[in-house]
């Protein structure tokens, strides 16, 4: 991928940080499988499976740890 | 999602922090599958499976790490 | 849940900290499936499966990281 | 469990720390399934499965993070 | 492997850090299975499976935690 | 195991640190299943499975977090 999609981990508030964590999680998938058609085809496999949704939420949680630390947990 | 649901990671005590970790875990699912009917339909798949419940508890544990660090572990 | 079950992450020693990590892990399950009968029914599914026990031990390990950090690893 | 098995996370060197991480991982299993006969019966299920051994190694890795941090990574 | 492929964890920006996390994740696979033909053969198994892609994204997330910490989260 | 295999987490550079993380991951397996013949027999089960290789890479990533922190991320 040659586009620029991540220039900073700093966000204005925790919710934007959580949404950045989602972006990071999706990018991790996209780098591994760049074909948008295949990704579209696979969507029901995880969006309609309880265990897959839990797994997706876990990747977001891990990335949110990184983003939250980068922002000093938006303490101030 | 356009609603505001996360304005701070700071909580009054560890139990509220744990409950925020649960909220974060559920939001991770909801961002991936926003359809409330589908989520309702999937509920028995994880709420009645031992392994799925362990997996859900793990996501909560990861998010609780973040919330606990944000609150300096409620040490004072 | 309206009962108070977590007022502090500080424990007297590492073993009590490990046991608090177990409590946190079980609470993560209970918040997701509050029905005690269902939890009782599911018990053999994980207590008699090697992989489920490893998964349970992993959630405890993650929560123990949090508790140990909160207690500065009981260094003094 | 009423026996005392964990009084400190400090070890003399990294290898002892790694072995403590193994102890923590096994205790996580034992607290969940205290019956030694059942644990003995389940042993082949994980000791003869590649994926189960990888999962066991992962729990050890997580606990080793905790022990290593407690010991300031045995830097001196 | 005798080639030099990792001389520093420092990158110019978060996106390069994310890409380094992908390299680390792939290297973890390659050290375990160095045969390029086998890796090629296995590609459809994970690139066309939703759960495998989530798992791949999770490994990237874990490695990104390391790279981001090394770079002080590119705060300045 | 009575042999000495881990005397320090400090390495000369990140690549050696990554290789130490691989050693830690393998030792976690070996402590659980010390029989070299069984380990040899199980090798195809994970070295020829995409998901098992991803899982192996994940354990390495977790151990690399520890080694990288021990070395202050080889920043200087």
XYZ file of C-alpha atoms in Angstrom:
456
model
C 0.000 0.000 0.000
C 1.370 3.325 -0.964
C -1.336 5.622 0.384
C -0.780 7.530 3.608
C -3.350 6.509 6.198
C -1.591 6.878 9.560
C 0.282 10.047 10.390
C -0.310 10.187 14.153
C -1.647 8.151 17.080
C -2.837 11.285 18.878
C -6.589 11.853 18.972
C -8.795 14.529 20.503
C -10.585 12.183 22.898
C -10.929 8.490 23.892
C -13.776 7.797 21.502
C -11.741 8.963 18.504
C -8.919 6.844 19.918
C -11.192 3.819 19.975
C -12.188 4.495 16.388
C -8.517 4.755 15.417
C -8.012 1.347 17.070
C -10.725 -0.005 14.780
C -8.957 1.490 11.769
C -5.688 -0.149 12.834
C -7.447 -3.502 13.233
C -8.991 -3.289 9.780
C -5.707 -2.218 8.220
C -4.063 -5.294 9.735
C -6.561 -7.370 7.791
C -6.208 -5.336 4.606
C -2.426 -5.592 4.493
C -2.817 -9.373 4.667
C -5.680 -9.584 2.163
C -5.723 -6.448 -0.024
C -8.444 -7.677 -2.434
C -11.620 -5.679 -1.575
C -13.877 -8.244 -3.264
C -12.534 -11.089 -1.165
C -12.934 -8.959 1.986
C -16.515 -8.188 1.028
C -17.203 -11.875 0.409
C -15.789 -12.822 3.813
C -17.794 -10.246 5.755
C -20.762 -12.505 6.687
C -18.286 -15.094 8.004
C -17.308 -12.881 10.906
C -20.159 -10.370 11.174
C -22.653 -13.177 11.717
C -20.568 -15.299 14.059
C -20.482 -14.574 17.788
C -16.961 -15.938 18.227
C -15.612 -13.989 15.261
C -17.104 -10.776 16.611
C -15.464 -11.425 19.987
C -12.163 -12.019 18.194
C -12.575 -8.766 16.260
C -13.312 -6.927 19.504
C -10.134 -8.396 20.987
C -7.929 -7.019 18.212
C -9.561 -3.620 18.712
C -8.856 -3.876 22.462
C -5.171 -4.581 21.800
C -4.854 -1.669 19.400
C -6.767 0.558 21.817
C -4.101 -0.187 24.466
C -1.524 1.279 22.096
C -3.570 4.344 21.164
C -4.563 5.016 24.778
C -0.933 4.846 25.940
C 0.114 7.174 23.111
C -2.426 9.714 24.359
C -1.473 9.333 28.024
C -5.001 8.033 28.461
C -6.443 11.490 27.701
C -5.956 12.251 31.401
C -5.996 16.030 31.065
C -21.701 5.604 14.936
C -22.236 9.256 15.583
C -23.346 9.170 19.211
C -20.917 10.126 21.956
C -20.367 7.182 24.277
C -16.791 7.581 25.554
C -15.603 10.902 26.915
C -13.145 9.672 29.567
C -11.369 6.556 30.806
C -11.360 7.850 34.390
C -13.736 6.147 36.813
C -14.486 6.591 40.510
C -13.320 3.116 41.512
C -12.060 -0.226 40.116
C -15.509 -1.738 39.790
C -16.736 1.105 37.602
C -13.505 0.679 35.675
C -14.288 -2.994 35.141
C -17.747 -2.079 33.932
C -16.248 0.456 31.521
C -14.024 -2.357 30.222
C -17.191 -4.343 29.520
C -18.652 -1.377 27.653
C -15.498 -1.099 25.541
C -15.635 -4.808 24.745
C -19.263 -4.601 23.644
C -18.609 -1.486 21.578
C -15.832 -3.371 19.769
C -18.464 -5.890 18.736
C -21.057 -3.259 17.845
C -18.729 -1.290 15.580
C -18.110 -4.520 13.657
C -21.753 -5.631 13.584
C -24.056 -2.623 14.166
C -27.330 -4.484 13.484
C -29.048 -4.961 16.885
C -31.233 -7.791 15.580
C -28.251 -9.799 14.424
C -26.525 -9.198 17.779
C -29.636 -10.381 19.595
C -29.834 -13.469 17.409
C -26.177 -14.321 18.107
C -26.461 -13.960 21.878
C -27.157 -17.635 22.693
C -24.130 -18.624 20.603
C -21.743 -17.091 23.127
C -23.803 -16.811 26.321
C -24.393 -20.556 26.325
C -20.907 -21.654 25.322
C -18.175 -22.025 27.925
C -15.381 -21.223 25.490
C -17.172 -18.161 24.144
C -17.678 -16.838 27.658
C -13.985 -17.322 28.402
C -13.165 -15.443 25.188
C -15.519 -12.619 26.193
C -13.868 -12.458 29.622
C -10.484 -12.203 27.920
C -11.489 -9.156 25.884
C -12.776 -7.550 29.081
C -9.450 -8.343 30.778
C -7.508 -6.649 27.984
C -9.701 -3.552 28.103
C -9.489 -3.533 31.903
C -5.690 -3.306 31.598
C -6.156 -0.080 29.663
C -8.740 1.404 32.023
C -6.748 0.425 35.121
C -3.568 2.026 33.755
C -5.526 5.182 32.877
C -6.649 5.407 36.501
C -3.212 4.680 37.952
C -4.808 1.553 39.338
C -6.957 3.626 41.718
C -4.002 3.531 44.118
C -4.997 6.578 46.172
C -24.974 -6.164 38.870
C -25.547 -3.806 41.716
C -23.476 -5.473 44.421
C -20.071 -4.080 45.320
C -17.404 -6.691 44.662
C -14.283 -4.691 43.717
C -13.142 -1.801 45.861
C -9.374 -2.067 45.384
C -6.729 -3.831 43.325
C -4.245 -3.760 46.215
C -3.569 -7.088 47.934
C -1.317 -8.142 50.802
C 0.844 -10.459 48.712
C 1.209 -11.978 45.214
C -0.876 -15.041 45.986
C -3.856 -12.928 47.025
C -3.230 -10.921 43.878
C -3.410 -14.084 41.808
C -6.645 -15.006 43.494
C -8.040 -11.545 42.762
C -7.086 -12.139 39.112
C -9.206 -15.294 39.223
C -12.125 -13.301 40.661
C -11.797 -10.743 37.859
C -11.765 -13.517 35.263
C -14.902 -15.107 36.688
C -16.659 -11.756 36.940
C -15.947 -11.175 33.261
C -17.876 -14.364 32.561
C -20.684 -13.523 34.997
C -21.336 -10.075 33.563
C -21.776 -11.733 30.158
C -23.897 -14.650 31.431
C -25.464 -13.761 34.808
C -27.653 -16.876 35.060
C -26.055 -19.136 37.745
C -27.859 -22.222 36.476
C -26.484 -21.804 32.966
C -22.997 -21.242 34.394
C -23.327 -24.410 36.457
C -24.498 -26.351 33.421
C -21.534 -25.142 31.360
C -18.932 -26.008 33.980
C -18.013 -29.494 32.647
C -17.532 -27.988 29.176
C -14.439 -26.129 30.308
C -13.350 -27.925 33.484
C -12.980 -31.177 31.575
C -11.356 -29.804 28.446
C -7.606 -29.245 28.296
C -7.865 -26.395 25.813
C -10.595 -24.642 27.793
C -8.499 -24.837 30.951
C -5.540 -23.325 29.112
C -7.836 -20.538 27.878
C -9.078 -19.934 31.421
C -5.490 -19.786 32.662
C -4.721 -17.220 29.969
C -7.471 -14.862 31.108
C -6.170 -15.185 34.666
C -2.657 -14.381 33.416
C -3.894 -11.216 31.708
C -5.761 -10.069 34.800
C -2.759 -10.934 36.966
C -0.666 -8.538 34.866
C -3.046 -5.758 35.878
C -3.158 -6.687 39.556
C 0.624 -7.154 39.748
C 1.249 -3.744 38.175
C -1.239 -2.151 40.582
C 0.759 -3.568 43.477
C 4.140 -2.578 42.043
C 4.803 -6.290 41.862
C 4.870 -6.522 45.694
C 8.539 -5.553 45.463
C 8.911 -4.322 49.032
C -6.637 -23.608 47.944
C -5.283 -22.825 51.351
C -1.605 -23.681 50.833
C 0.933 -20.910 50.347
C 2.577 -21.263 46.971
C 3.426 -17.684 45.905
C 5.206 -15.350 48.274
C 7.250 -13.293 45.796
C 7.671 -12.627 42.080
C 11.406 -11.932 42.521
C 13.769 -14.595 41.206
C 17.542 -14.907 41.073
C 17.743 -14.942 37.279
C 15.617 -15.006 34.089
C 15.510 -18.781 33.865
C 14.034 -19.088 37.346
C 11.644 -16.339 36.326
C 10.580 -18.359 33.303
C 10.027 -21.366 35.523
C 7.927 -19.248 37.881
C 5.865 -18.212 34.850
C 5.239 -21.899 34.188
C 4.128 -22.376 37.798
C 1.713 -19.451 37.482
C 0.304 -20.910 34.259
C -0.269 -24.305 35.860
C -1.829 -22.754 38.958
C -4.273 -20.920 36.721
C -5.389 -24.319 35.465
C -5.452 -25.894 38.925
C -7.621 -23.191 40.463
C -10.146 -23.823 37.692
C -9.945 -27.631 37.846
C -8.537 -28.717 41.241
C -9.109 -32.464 40.731
C -5.642 -34.035 40.117
C -7.144 -37.132 38.508
C -9.021 -35.103 35.937
C -5.863 -33.069 35.216
C -3.899 -36.276 34.744
C -6.549 -37.655 32.417
C -6.492 -34.470 30.303
C -2.725 -34.383 29.939
C -2.482 -36.233 26.586
C -5.110 -33.865 25.144
C -2.693 -30.960 25.265
C 0.741 -32.594 25.493
C 0.168 -34.424 22.215
C -1.467 -31.593 20.286
C 0.657 -29.001 18.508
C -1.939 -26.251 18.864
C -2.469 -26.959 22.562
C 1.263 -26.768 23.192
C 1.416 -23.423 21.400
C -1.484 -22.209 23.556
C 0.307 -23.386 26.703
C 3.463 -21.574 25.591
C 1.389 -18.420 25.102
C 0.090 -18.440 28.664
C 3.656 -18.897 29.887
C 4.746 -15.951 27.716
C 2.062 -13.726 29.257
C 3.019 -14.700 32.790
C 6.692 -14.256 31.935
C 5.944 -10.641 30.986
C 4.696 -10.087 34.521
C 7.598 -11.842 36.221
C 10.177 -10.126 34.020
C 8.713 -6.677 34.756
C 8.677 -7.488 38.491
C 12.385 -8.223 38.290
C 13.221 -5.158 36.186
C 14.226 -7.650 33.529
C 17.202 -8.796 35.637
C 19.130 -5.895 34.101
C 21.832 -5.690 36.746
C 18.382 -17.468 9.100
C 21.651 -15.695 8.674
C 20.544 -12.593 6.803
C 20.213 -9.277 8.632
C 16.640 -8.056 8.487
C 16.114 -6.115 11.737
C 18.627 -3.493 12.815
C 16.306 -1.034 14.576
C 12.742 -0.634 15.834
C 12.805 3.115 15.179
C 10.751 4.337 12.237
C 10.052 7.766 10.772
C 6.318 7.695 11.458
C 3.470 5.479 12.767
C 2.599 4.067 9.376
C 6.142 2.803 8.822
C 5.941 1.422 12.352
C 2.783 -0.449 11.467
C 4.488 -1.853 8.396
C 7.443 -2.941 10.532
C 4.943 -4.719 12.811
C 3.716 -6.609 9.742
C 7.294 -7.582 8.887
C 7.831 -8.864 12.444
C 4.615 -10.891 12.235
C 5.648 -12.486 8.951
C 9.140 -13.212 10.227
C 7.602 -15.038 13.193
C 5.918 -17.322 10.683
C 9.019 -17.694 8.509
C 11.290 -18.709 11.385
C 8.801 -21.469 12.188
C 8.255 -22.563 8.579
C 11.187 -21.409 6.417
C 10.101 -23.264 3.248
C 8.792 -20.585 0.814
C 6.858 -23.145 -1.231
C 4.945 -24.376 1.792
C 4.192 -20.778 2.819
C 2.919 -20.058 -0.680
C 0.744 -23.161 -0.601
C -0.756 -22.164 2.753
C -1.599 -18.616 1.703
C -5.233 -19.242 0.629
C -5.859 -20.974 3.981
C -5.569 -17.696 5.853
C -6.059 -15.028 3.183
C -9.505 -16.409 2.369
C -10.673 -17.080 5.906
C -12.220 -14.318 7.987
C -11.041 -15.796 11.295
C -7.492 -16.304 10.033
C -7.337 -12.701 8.863
C -8.502 -11.523 12.276
C -5.816 -13.682 13.873
C -3.192 -12.211 11.543
C -4.361 -8.702 12.436
C -4.023 -9.596 16.116
C -0.365 -10.597 15.760
C 0.271 -7.333 13.926
C -1.463 -5.444 16.768
C 0.790 -7.085 19.350
C 3.930 -6.300 17.392
C 2.696 -2.759 16.786
C 2.498 -2.287 20.573
C 6.215 -3.045 20.738
C 7.186 -0.817 17.819
C 4.995 2.055 19.045
C 6.525 1.905 22.533
C 10.023 1.837 21.020
C 9.215 5.056 19.175
C 7.594 6.755 22.169
C 4.427 6.673 20.113
C 5.901 9.197 17.656
C 4.633 11.890 20.026
C 6.889 14.680 18.768
C 15.078 -29.267 33.039
C 18.341 -28.784 34.798
C 20.408 -27.225 32.029
C 21.084 -23.500 31.992
C 19.600 -21.941 28.888
C 18.638 -18.393 29.904
C 21.087 -16.200 31.742
C 20.079 -12.777 30.391
C 17.400 -11.030 28.344
C 19.910 -8.502 27.004
C 20.910 -8.887 23.364
C 23.219 -6.948 21.057
C 20.468 -5.861 18.666
C 16.747 -6.271 17.868
C 17.247 -9.224 15.557
C 19.025 -11.222 18.251
C 16.226 -10.164 20.561
C 13.667 -11.542 18.134
C 15.591 -14.797 17.970
C 15.666 -14.950 21.774
C 11.882 -14.503 21.699
C 11.706 -17.560 19.450
C 13.838 -19.510 21.912
C 11.529 -18.513 24.776
C 8.497 -19.596 22.746
C 10.013 -22.992 22.000
C 11.081 -23.482 25.616
C 7.500 -22.850 26.688
C 6.503 -25.790 24.518
C 9.402 -27.976 25.680
C 8.681 -27.500 29.387
C 5.130 -28.696 28.705
C 6.126 -31.587 26.426
C 9.774 -32.532 27.051
C 9.759 -35.653 24.827
C 11.776 -34.762 21.663
C 10.237 -37.609 19.660
C 6.702 -36.392 20.348
C 7.726 -32.833 19.424
C 9.232 -34.095 16.173
C 6.082 -36.060 15.402
C 3.898 -32.988 16.003
C 5.947 -30.687 13.797
C 3.909 -31.115 10.576
C 0.725 -30.358 12.554
C 1.751 -26.748 13.023
C 4.393 -26.146 10.356
C 1.917 -27.029 7.610
C -1.106 -25.237 9.019
C -1.642 -21.535 8.352
C -3.522 -20.960 11.608
C -0.920 -22.789 13.683
C 1.847 -20.702 12.143
C -0.065 -17.519 12.974
C -0.466 -18.779 16.549
C 3.249 -19.526 16.762
C 4.025 -16.029 15.467
C 1.744 -14.605 18.163
C 3.642 -16.304 20.994
C 6.891 -14.973 19.513
C 5.340 -11.472 19.388
C 4.407 -11.661 23.078
C 7.872 -12.819 24.086
C 9.432 -10.164 21.846
C 7.522 -7.517 23.832
C 9.329 -8.732 26.940
C 12.771 -8.907 25.352
C 12.367 -5.514 23.664
C 11.347 -3.857 26.942
C 14.298 -5.492 28.703
C 16.609 -3.918 26.152
C 14.943 -0.491 26.255
C 14.037 -1.171 22.648
C 17.718 -0.942 21.628
C 17.168 2.808 21.378
C 20.843 3.810 21.604
